[in-house]
mmCIF file of C-alpha atoms and ligand atoms in Angstrom:
data_model
loop_
_atom_site.group_PDB
_atom_site.id
_atom_site.type_symbol
_atom_site.label_atom_id
_atom_site.label_comp_id
_atom_site.label_asym_id
_atom_site.label_seq_id
_atom_site.Cartn_x
_atom_site.Cartn_y
_atom_site.Cartn_z
ATOM 1 C CA UNK A 1 -3.597 29.685 23.540
ATOM 2 C CA UNK A 2 -1.435 30.602 20.569
ATOM 3 C CA UNK A 3 -2.127 28.704 17.348
ATOM 4 C CA UNK A 4 0.610 26.283 16.275
ATOM 5 C CA UNK A 5 1.374 26.268 12.556
ATOM 6 C CA UNK A 6 3.296 23.336 11.116
ATOM 7 C CA UNK A 7 4.748 23.021 7.626
ATOM 8 C CA UNK A 8 4.605 19.264 6.863
ATOM 9 C CA UNK A 9 6.570 17.431 4.164
ATOM 10 C CA UNK A 10 5.898 13.873 2.923
ATOM 11 C CA UNK A 11 7.984 12.130 0.223
ATOM 12 C CA UNK A 12 8.228 8.510 1.436
ATOM 13 C CA UNK A 13 7.031 6.838 -1.776
ATOM 14 C CA UNK A 14 5.638 8.383 -4.976
ATOM 15 C CA UNK A 15 3.762 11.463 -3.696
ATOM 16 C CA UNK A 16 5.526 14.799 -3.202
ATOM 17 C CA UNK A 17 3.226 16.430 -0.658
ATOM 18 C CA UNK A 18 3.395 19.540 1.531
ATOM 19 C CA UNK A 19 0.799 21.024 3.845
ATOM 20 C CA UNK A 20 0.291 23.774 6.385
ATOM 21 C CA UNK A 21 -1.619 22.377 9.380
ATOM 22 C CA UNK A 22 -2.987 24.473 12.261
ATOM 23 C CA UNK A 23 -3.209 22.915 15.752
ATOM 24 C CA UNK A 24 -3.077 19.376 14.326
ATOM 25 C CA UNK A 25 -6.632 19.653 13.020
ATOM 26 C CA UNK A 26 -7.083 22.345 10.395
ATOM 27 C CA UNK A 27 -5.467 21.830 7.014
ATOM 28 C CA UNK A 28 -4.895 25.392 5.780
ATOM 29 C CA UNK A 29 -3.523 24.216 2.442
ATOM 30 C CA UNK A 30 -2.061 21.059 0.939
ATOM 31 C CA UNK A 31 -0.314 20.521 -2.389
ATOM 32 C CA UNK A 32 0.290 16.938 -3.514
ATOM 33 C CA UNK A 33 2.007 15.911 -6.707
ATOM 34 C CA UNK A 34 1.479 12.194 -7.435
ATOM 35 C CA UNK A 35 3.797 10.213 -9.685
ATOM 36 C CA UNK A 36 1.204 7.416 -10.102
ATOM 37 C CA UNK A 37 0.562 8.306 -13.771
ATOM 38 C CA UNK A 38 4.280 7.938 -14.548
ATOM 39 C CA UNK A 39 4.301 4.441 -13.065
ATOM 40 C CA UNK A 40 0.914 3.332 -14.452
ATOM 41 C CA UNK A 41 2.344 1.558 -17.490
ATOM 42 C CA UNK A 42 5.542 0.328 -15.796
ATOM 43 C CA UNK A 43 3.568 -1.806 -13.318
ATOM 44 C CA UNK A 44 4.863 -0.318 -10.070
ATOM 45 C CA UNK A 45 7.033 2.322 -8.410
ATOM 46 C CA UNK A 46 10.693 2.318 -9.551
ATOM 47 C CA UNK A 47 12.563 3.740 -6.511
ATOM 48 C CA UNK A 48 15.339 5.464 -8.489
ATOM 49 C CA UNK A 49 12.801 7.183 -10.767
ATOM 50 C CA UNK A 50 10.640 8.187 -7.788
ATOM 51 C CA UNK A 51 13.517 9.955 -6.022
ATOM 52 C CA UNK A 52 14.497 11.827 -9.199
ATOM 53 C CA UNK A 53 10.914 12.981 -9.700
ATOM 54 C CA UNK A 54 10.705 14.171 -6.071
ATOM 55 C CA UNK A 55 13.845 16.188 -6.724
ATOM 56 C CA UNK A 56 12.288 17.714 -9.866
ATOM 57 C CA UNK A 57 8.983 18.503 -8.115
ATOM 58 C CA UNK A 58 9.734 19.496 -4.552
ATOM 59 C CA UNK A 59 10.566 23.168 -5.099
ATOM 60 C CA UNK A 60 7.449 23.661 -7.273
ATOM 61 C CA UNK A 61 5.254 22.041 -4.624
ATOM 62 C CA UNK A 62 6.785 24.348 -1.976
ATOM 63 C CA UNK A 63 6.303 27.483 -4.111
ATOM 64 C CA UNK A 64 2.728 26.507 -4.957
ATOM 65 C CA UNK A 65 1.966 25.926 -1.266
ATOM 66 C CA UNK A 66 2.922 29.463 -0.249
ATOM 67 C CA UNK A 67 1.517 31.005 -3.432
ATOM 68 C CA UNK A 68 -1.745 32.988 -2.965
ATOM 69 C CA UNK A 69 -1.934 32.589 0.817
ATOM 70 C CA UNK A 70 -1.417 35.111 3.538
ATOM 71 C CA UNK A 71 1.341 33.137 5.305
ATOM 72 C CA UNK A 72 5.114 32.854 4.943
ATOM 73 C CA UNK A 73 7.632 30.223 5.977
ATOM 74 C CA UNK A 74 8.764 32.533 8.802
ATOM 75 C CA UNK A 75 5.311 32.265 10.371
ATOM 76 C CA UNK A 76 5.587 28.457 10.649
ATOM 77 C CA UNK A 77 6.311 27.269 14.210
ATOM 78 C CA UNK A 78 7.869 23.963 13.164
ATOM 79 C CA UNK A 79 8.790 21.928 10.098
ATOM 80 C CA UNK A 80 7.569 18.297 10.176
ATOM 81 C CA UNK A 81 8.977 15.694 7.807
ATOM 82 C CA UNK A 82 8.503 11.982 7.197
ATOM 83 C CA UNK A 83 11.827 10.272 8.078
ATOM 84 C CA UNK A 84 10.639 6.631 7.575
ATOM 85 C CA UNK A 85 9.527 4.013 6.761
ATOM 86 C CA UNK A 86 9.735 4.335 2.991
ATOM 87 C CA UNK A 87 12.033 4.323 -0.021
ATOM 88 C CA UNK A 88 15.446 5.665 1.011
ATOM 89 C CA UNK A 89 15.956 7.843 -2.095
ATOM 90 C CA UNK A 90 12.454 9.324 -1.823
ATOM 91 C CA UNK A 91 12.785 9.987 1.917
ATOM 92 C CA UNK A 92 16.163 11.693 1.405
ATOM 93 C CA UNK A 93 14.653 14.327 -0.888
ATOM 94 C CA UNK A 94 12.025 15.401 1.684
ATOM 95 C CA UNK A 95 14.375 15.167 4.669
ATOM 96 C CA UNK A 96 17.143 17.170 2.960
ATOM 97 C CA UNK A 97 14.619 19.797 1.896
ATOM 98 C CA UNK A 98 13.349 20.064 5.495
ATOM 99 C CA UNK A 99 16.901 20.283 6.894
ATOM 100 C CA UNK A 100 17.791 23.075 4.456
ATOM 101 C CA UNK A 101 14.614 25.066 5.179
ATOM 102 C CA UNK A 102 15.107 24.642 8.932
ATOM 103 C CA UNK A 103 18.725 25.834 8.682
ATOM 104 C CA UNK A 104 17.909 28.897 6.558
ATOM 105 C CA UNK A 105 14.825 29.960 8.520
ATOM 106 C CA UNK A 106 16.027 28.902 11.964
ATOM 107 C CA UNK A 107 13.237 26.388 12.678
ATOM 108 C CA UNK A 108 13.124 23.160 14.632
ATOM 109 C CA UNK A 109 12.277 19.924 12.837
ATOM 110 C CA UNK A 110 9.768 17.322 14.025
ATOM 111 C CA UNK A 111 10.631 13.984 12.346
ATOM 112 C CA UNK A 112 7.448 11.917 11.800
ATOM 113 C CA UNK A 113 6.890 8.168 11.329
ATOM 114 C CA UNK A 114 4.878 7.689 8.099
ATOM 115 C CA UNK A 115 2.757 4.876 9.616
ATOM 116 C CA UNK A 116 1.789 7.094 12.538
ATOM 117 C CA UNK A 117 0.803 9.607 9.860
ATOM 118 C CA UNK A 118 -1.689 7.112 8.435
ATOM 119 C CA UNK A 119 -3.087 6.425 11.929
ATOM 120 C CA UNK A 120 -3.504 10.160 12.587
ATOM 121 C CA UNK A 121 -5.236 10.734 9.249
ATOM 122 C CA UNK A 122 -8.306 9.562 11.201
ATOM 123 C CA UNK A 123 -7.813 12.365 13.782
ATOM 124 C CA UNK A 124 -8.100 15.278 11.338
ATOM 125 C CA UNK A 125 -11.838 15.065 10.650
ATOM 126 C CA UNK A 126 -13.004 13.070 13.688
ATOM 127 C CA UNK A 127 -13.020 13.190 17.467
ATOM 128 C CA UNK A 128 -10.961 10.143 18.396
ATOM 129 C CA UNK A 129 -11.130 8.848 21.955
ATOM 130 C CA UNK A 130 -8.703 6.415 23.612
ATOM 131 C CA UNK A 131 -8.098 3.518 23.690
ATOM 132 C CA UNK A 132 -8.129 3.673 19.907
ATOM 133 C CA UNK A 133 -7.648 0.710 17.564
ATOM 134 C CA UNK A 134 -6.318 1.346 14.064
ATOM 135 C CA UNK A 135 -6.208 -0.993 11.075
ATOM 136 C CA UNK A 136 -3.588 0.258 8.603
ATOM 137 C CA UNK A 137 -4.043 -1.177 5.117
ATOM 138 C CA UNK A 138 -1.649 0.208 2.513
ATOM 139 C CA UNK A 139 0.763 -0.691 -0.271
ATOM 140 C CA UNK A 140 3.509 -1.497 2.229
ATOM 141 C CA UNK A 141 1.662 -2.427 5.431
ATOM 142 C CA UNK A 142 -1.178 -4.417 6.969
ATOM 143 C CA UNK A 143 -1.084 -3.628 10.671
ATOM 144 C CA UNK A 144 -3.347 -3.577 13.697
ATOM 145 C CA UNK A 145 -2.259 -0.982 16.228
ATOM 146 C CA UNK A 146 -3.604 -0.003 19.659
ATOM 147 C CA UNK A 147 -3.175 3.587 20.902
ATOM 148 C CA UNK A 148 -3.662 3.972 24.644
ATOM 149 C CA UNK A 149 -2.895 7.688 24.334
ATOM 150 C CA UNK A 150 -1.176 9.998 21.838
ATOM 151 C CA UNK A 151 1.947 8.210 20.613
ATOM 152 C CA UNK A 152 1.524 5.409 23.176
ATOM 153 C CA UNK A 153 1.455 2.729 20.537
ATOM 154 C CA UNK A 154 1.227 -1.073 20.776
ATOM 155 C CA UNK A 155 1.754 -3.064 17.586
ATOM 156 C CA UNK A 156 -0.756 -5.941 17.783
ATOM 157 C CA UNK A 157 -0.755 -7.410 14.265
ATOM 158 C CA UNK A 158 1.290 -7.338 11.076
ATOM 159 C CA UNK A 159 1.837 -9.251 7.849
ATOM 160 C CA UNK A 160 4.369 -12.064 7.551
ATOM 161 C CA UNK A 161 4.919 -11.369 3.833
ATOM 162 C CA UNK A 162 3.052 -9.131 1.325
ATOM 163 C CA UNK A 163 0.876 -6.192 2.333
ATOM 164 C CA UNK A 164 -2.749 -6.157 1.204
ATOM 165 C CA UNK A 165 -2.224 -3.215 -1.207
ATOM 166 C CA UNK A 166 0.817 -4.909 -2.725
ATOM 167 C CA UNK A 167 -1.347 -8.006 -3.257
ATOM 168 C CA UNK A 168 -4.047 -5.895 -4.998
ATOM 169 C CA UNK A 169 -1.336 -4.406 -7.250
ATOM 170 C CA UNK A 170 0.098 -7.837 -8.147
ATOM 171 C CA UNK A 171 -3.323 -9.396 -8.854
ATOM 172 C CA UNK A 172 -4.069 -6.502 -11.257
ATOM 173 C CA UNK A 173 -0.716 -7.104 -12.950
ATOM 174 C CA UNK A 174 -1.506 -10.849 -13.364
ATOM 175 C CA UNK A 175 -4.744 -9.829 -15.098
ATOM 176 C CA UNK A 176 -2.795 -7.470 -17.399
ATOM 177 C CA UNK A 177 -3.778 -4.136 -15.832
ATOM 178 C CA UNK A 178 -1.573 -1.156 -14.856
ATOM 179 C CA UNK A 179 -0.494 0.409 -11.536
ATOM 180 C CA UNK A 180 -1.922 1.091 -8.989
ATOM 181 C CA UNK A 181 -4.000 -2.073 -9.221
ATOM 182 C CA UNK A 182 -6.169 -1.453 -6.127
ATOM 183 C CA UNK A 183 -8.683 0.952 -7.711
ATOM 184 C CA UNK A 184 -8.798 -1.178 -10.904
ATOM 185 C CA UNK A 185 -9.644 -4.397 -9.010
ATOM 186 C CA UNK A 186 -12.105 -2.452 -6.844
ATOM 187 C CA UNK A 187 -13.993 -1.219 -9.938
ATOM 188 C CA UNK A 188 -13.888 -4.636 -11.638
ATOM 189 C CA UNK A 189 -15.220 -6.295 -8.477
ATOM 190 C CA UNK A 190 -18.356 -4.120 -8.615
ATOM 191 C CA UNK A 191 -19.286 -5.827 -11.926
ATOM 192 C CA UNK A 192 -18.622 -9.377 -10.700
ATOM 193 C CA UNK A 193 -19.818 -12.041 -8.261
ATOM 194 C CA UNK A 194 -18.036 -13.759 -5.406
ATOM 195 C CA UNK A 195 -18.172 -17.234 -7.008
ATOM 196 C CA UNK A 196 -14.527 -18.344 -7.327
ATOM 197 C CA UNK A 197 -13.351 -20.188 -4.219
ATOM 198 C CA UNK A 198 -10.050 -18.863 -2.875
ATOM 199 C CA UNK A 199 -7.895 -20.064 0.058
ATOM 200 C CA UNK A 200 -8.313 -18.016 3.255
ATOM 201 C CA UNK A 201 -4.803 -17.150 4.497
ATOM 202 C CA UNK A 202 -3.913 -17.225 8.237
ATOM 203 C CA UNK A 203 -7.364 -18.517 9.122
ATOM 204 C CA UNK A 204 -6.520 -18.799 12.829
ATOM 205 C CA UNK A 205 -6.806 -16.932 16.106
ATOM 206 C CA UNK A 206 -3.553 -14.945 15.733
ATOM 207 C CA UNK A 207 -3.528 -11.280 14.691
ATOM 208 C CA UNK A 208 -1.096 -12.030 11.870
ATOM 209 C CA UNK A 209 -1.666 -11.628 8.140
ATOM 210 C CA UNK A 210 -0.231 -13.368 5.091
ATOM 211 C CA UNK A 211 -1.097 -12.582 1.489
ATOM 212 C CA UNK A 212 1.556 -14.466 -0.485
ATOM 213 C CA UNK A 213 -0.427 -17.747 -0.572
ATOM 214 C CA UNK A 214 -3.534 -15.980 -1.879
ATOM 215 C CA UNK A 215 -1.397 -14.163 -4.454
ATOM 216 C CA UNK A 216 0.219 -17.436 -5.631
ATOM 217 C CA UNK A 217 -3.212 -19.084 -5.841
ATOM 218 C CA UNK A 218 -4.444 -16.214 -8.075
ATOM 219 C CA UNK A 219 -1.297 -16.432 -10.185
ATOM 220 C CA UNK A 220 -1.726 -20.208 -10.702
ATOM 221 C CA UNK A 221 -5.440 -19.847 -11.456
ATOM 222 C CA UNK A 222 -4.804 -17.348 -14.273
ATOM 223 C CA UNK A 223 -1.810 -19.303 -15.681
ATOM 224 C CA UNK A 224 -3.690 -22.606 -15.724
ATOM 225 C CA UNK A 225 -6.623 -20.955 -17.505
ATOM 226 C CA UNK A 226 -4.214 -19.528 -20.084
ATOM 227 C CA UNK A 227 -2.622 -22.972 -20.658
ATOM 228 C CA UNK A 228 -6.064 -24.504 -21.186
ATOM 229 C CA UNK A 229 -7.104 -21.625 -23.458
ATOM 230 C CA UNK A 230 -9.918 -20.742 -21.054
ATOM 231 C CA UNK A 231 -10.972 -17.160 -20.455
ATOM 232 C CA UNK A 232 -10.867 -15.839 -16.866
ATOM 233 C CA UNK A 233 -13.941 -13.816 -15.910
ATOM 234 C CA UNK A 234 -11.930 -10.836 -14.601
ATOM 235 C CA UNK A 235 -14.897 -9.274 -12.755
ATOM 236 C CA UNK A 236 -15.759 -12.511 -10.871
ATOM 237 C CA UNK A 237 -12.061 -13.090 -10.202
ATOM 238 C CA UNK A 238 -11.611 -9.545 -8.825
ATOM 239 C CA UNK A 239 -14.789 -9.793 -6.724
ATOM 240 C CA UNK A 240 -13.787 -13.181 -5.253
ATOM 241 C CA UNK A 241 -10.238 -11.996 -4.455
ATOM 242 C CA UNK A 242 -11.526 -8.769 -2.907
ATOM 243 C CA UNK A 243 -14.039 -10.550 -0.685
ATOM 244 C CA UNK A 244 -11.409 -13.053 0.514
ATOM 245 C CA UNK A 245 -8.855 -10.321 1.293
ATOM 246 C CA UNK A 246 -11.340 -7.940 2.943
ATOM 247 C CA UNK A 247 -12.989 -10.790 4.939
ATOM 248 C CA UNK A 248 -9.551 -11.606 6.315
ATOM 249 C CA UNK A 249 -8.632 -8.099 7.470
ATOM 250 C CA UNK A 250 -12.025 -7.517 9.088
ATOM 251 C CA UNK A 251 -12.051 -10.921 10.815
ATOM 252 C CA UNK A 252 -8.678 -10.077 12.419
ATOM 253 C CA UNK A 253 -9.869 -6.570 13.273
ATOM 254 C CA UNK A 254 -12.982 -8.042 14.957
ATOM 255 C CA UNK A 255 -10.697 -10.337 17.008
ATOM 256 C CA UNK A 256 -8.567 -7.347 18.077
ATOM 257 C CA UNK A 257 -11.717 -5.415 19.085
ATOM 258 C CA UNK A 258 -13.008 -8.334 21.170
ATOM 259 C CA UNK A 259 -9.651 -8.654 22.964
ATOM 260 C CA UNK A 260 -8.943 -4.935 23.544
ATOM 261 C CA UNK A 261 -12.392 -3.276 23.798
ATOM 262 C CA UNK A 262 -11.324 0.052 22.229
ATOM 263 C CA UNK A 263 -13.401 3.204 22.562
ATOM 264 C CA UNK A 264 -12.971 4.042 18.837
ATOM 265 C CA UNK A 265 -11.765 2.119 15.785
ATOM 266 C CA UNK A 266 -10.448 3.407 12.457
ATOM 267 C CA UNK A 267 -9.428 1.934 9.110
ATOM 268 C CA UNK A 268 -6.715 3.987 7.369
ATOM 269 C CA UNK A 269 -4.121 3.863 4.552
ATOM 270 C CA UNK A 270 -4.351 3.619 0.753
ATOM 271 C CA UNK A 271 -6.566 0.496 0.764
ATOM 272 C CA UNK A 272 -9.125 2.262 2.989
ATOM 273 C CA UNK A 273 -10.159 3.944 -0.292
ATOM 274 C CA UNK A 274 -11.599 0.545 -1.295
ATOM 275 C CA UNK A 275 -15.387 0.521 -1.647
ATOM 276 C CA UNK A 276 -15.873 -2.841 0.136
ATOM 277 C CA UNK A 277 -13.560 -1.786 2.993
ATOM 278 C CA UNK A 278 -15.440 1.521 3.352
ATOM 279 C CA UNK A 279 -18.840 -0.219 3.292
ATOM 280 C CA UNK A 280 -17.872 -2.635 6.062
ATOM 281 C CA UNK A 281 -16.229 0.095 8.174
ATOM 282 C CA UNK A 282 -19.375 2.254 7.972
ATOM 283 C CA UNK A 283 -21.614 -0.750 8.832
ATOM 284 C CA UNK A 284 -19.508 -1.251 11.979
ATOM 285 C CA UNK A 285 -19.509 2.479 12.979
ATOM 286 C CA UNK A 286 -15.774 2.750 12.470
ATOM 287 C CA UNK A 287 -13.886 5.937 11.551
ATOM 288 C CA UNK A 288 -12.723 6.077 7.955
ATOM 289 C CA UNK A 289 -10.910 9.156 6.587
ATOM 290 C CA UNK A 290 -12.276 10.989 3.569
ATOM 291 C CA UNK A 291 -10.804 9.799 0.259
ATOM 292 C CA UNK A 292 -8.162 12.537 0.012
ATOM 293 C CA UNK A 293 -6.687 11.449 3.363
ATOM 294 C CA UNK A 294 -6.493 7.722 2.520
ATOM 295 C CA UNK A 295 -3.497 7.966 0.205
ATOM 296 C CA UNK A 296 -0.086 9.410 1.167
ATOM 297 C CA UNK A 297 -0.407 13.103 2.118
ATOM 298 C CA UNK A 298 1.435 15.721 4.156
ATOM 299 C CA UNK A 299 -1.632 16.791 6.187
ATOM 300 C CA UNK A 300 -1.515 13.584 8.241
ATOM 301 C CA UNK A 301 2.202 14.216 8.918
ATOM 302 C CA UNK A 302 1.383 17.723 10.209
ATOM 303 C CA UNK A 303 -1.296 16.203 12.450
ATOM 304 C CA UNK A 304 1.087 13.701 14.132
ATOM 305 C CA UNK A 305 3.744 16.395 14.540
ATOM 306 C CA UNK A 306 1.357 18.545 16.600
ATOM 307 C CA UNK A 307 0.991 15.748 19.190
ATOM 308 C CA UNK A 308 4.783 15.191 19.171
ATOM 309 C CA UNK A 309 5.393 18.725 20.473
ATOM 310 C CA UNK A 310 4.400 17.785 24.023
ATOM 311 C CA UNK A 311 6.793 14.805 23.807
ATOM 312 C CA UNK A 312 9.680 17.186 22.987
ATOM 313 C CA UNK A 313 10.590 15.312 19.834
ATOM 314 C CA UNK A 314 12.606 17.911 17.945
ATOM 315 C CA UNK A 315 15.898 18.041 16.117
ATOM 316 C CA UNK A 316 17.954 20.470 14.074
ATOM 317 C CA UNK A 317 18.991 17.932 11.490
ATOM 318 C CA UNK A 318 16.813 14.905 10.618
ATOM 319 C CA UNK A 319 18.117 11.643 9.137
ATOM 320 C CA UNK A 320 16.235 9.049 7.094
ATOM 321 C CA UNK A 321 15.377 5.764 8.799
ATOM 322 C CA UNK A 322 13.723 3.703 6.055
ATOM 323 C CA UNK A 323 13.066 0.553 8.126
ATOM 324 C CA UNK A 324 11.394 1.833 11.301
ATOM 325 C CA UNK A 325 8.339 0.083 12.797
ATOM 326 C CA UNK A 326 4.942 1.662 13.376
ATOM 327 C CA UNK A 327 5.583 2.244 17.106
ATOM 328 C CA UNK A 328 9.012 3.878 16.664
ATOM 329 C CA UNK A 329 9.500 7.558 17.421
ATOM 330 C CA UNK A 330 12.460 9.816 16.612
ATOM 331 C CA UNK A 331 15.509 9.676 18.873
ATOM 332 C CA UNK A 332 18.497 11.934 18.325
HETATM 333 O O1 KG4 B 1 -1.061 4.363 1.675
HETATM 334 P P1 KG4 B 1 -0.672 4.352 0.237
HETATM 335 O O2 KG4 B 1 -1.045 5.531 -0.620
HETATM 336 O O3 KG4 B 1 0.867 4.156 0.075
HETATM 337 C C1 KG4 B 1 1.615 3.377 0.936
HETATM 338 O O4 KG4 B 1 2.054 3.905 1.996
HETATM 339 O O5 KG4 B 1 1.748 2.166 0.628
HETATM 340 O O6 KG4 B 1 -1.303 3.009 -0.392
HETATM 341 C C2 KG4 B 1 -1.185 2.680 -1.753
HETATM 342 C C3 KG4 B 1 -1.918 1.351 -1.967
HETATM 343 C C4 KG4 B 1 -1.646 0.745 -3.353
HETATM 344 O O7 KG4 B 1 -1.278 -0.608 -3.198
HETATM 345 C C5 KG4 B 1 -2.991 0.888 -4.049
HETATM 346 O O8 KG4 B 1 -3.243 -0.116 -5.025
HETATM 347 C C6 KG4 B 1 -3.955 0.769 -2.877
HETATM 348 O O9 KG4 B 1 -3.345 1.529 -1.862
HETATM 349 N N1 KG4 B 1 -5.294 1.293 -3.198
HETATM 350 C C7 KG4 B 1 -6.406 0.516 -3.216
HETATM 351 C C8 KG4 B 1 -7.483 1.354 -3.639
HETATM 352 N N2 KG4 B 1 -6.972 2.627 -3.843
HETATM 353 C C9 KG4 B 1 -5.630 2.558 -3.559
HETATM 354 N N3 KG4 B 1 -6.582 -0.785 -2.939
HETATM 355 C C10 KG4 B 1 -7.830 -1.293 -3.067
HETATM 356 N N4 KG4 B 1 -8.892 -0.565 -3.481
HETATM 357 C C11 KG4 B 1 -8.771 0.755 -3.761
HETATM 358 N N5 KG4 B 1 -9.838 1.465 -4.161
HETATM 359 ZN ZN1 ZN B 2 1.470 5.369 3.016
#
């Protein structure tokens, strides 16, 4: 069978990423330019700045991708691009770039759902069998998703308010640290002990998450300490928060496993880079992508696109849909 080469483009948040993926499995090359350093001192992603930086970077990322390799754009079978969910200005840069390339080089576009990209990041390095259960933990999402087959997706659990990664970022900010807060809290937690009692949110039998109560509790704890001139032990605080948050996501994941009896389970998304999350996933024999595939990247978009080919999901001109759900697929 002929190899299928896909040029994949991802610009949904603050990473400008492009990759060439062969047959949904082999990443021939990926170039990712992260804006995280620019936002480190600001305390979070500023959407308007992110879209301008994508615009500045995208052509360089494209040129670098095809530099020094024996392939040209004309040899690509399809162009895949993230069309949602994400920041509208950021998505528009990638989608417009894909539309222009497709027009000039006479290619078809495969529009890809970013959340499905995270799910499929587990498929690149592993043999995934169905039914497959995926826990997506990122800056924008905390979801439990069941895949009965490729792209046959059932959304089982979601958050009612903040996502877990967003909560990590806000807790770091309360403590006076920069963005992204996840890796900072993760490192602090390694030095501390789980000794500060925190409320367990959504401690019930439903597959729903909530992180705003835990975030408010952390906020009040630090403010009250400040008012009383008491010092917060940041390492113990980080360790206690991390254990509460990670306990919650794994307790819900265990419930979903008991109810659905999947053949394989994965934990994906930016927060799957967390050391405690990785430890627990490995202890439970779950699939966890290598570190480079946890954060936003175009390789995972190229992987989903490959499985979309058999579903005939193509277009000549993609549009951004910033508010789509994890189970949504492109319709013309
Ligand atoms: O998947 P991702 O790159 O972007 C979104 O689609 O949201 O996830 C970014 C999130 C941020 O909230 C960041 O703080 C978090 O992943 N993160 C971590 C760690 N590394 C990144 N959270 C906890 N521990 C980490 N080591
Ligand atoms: Zn993401």
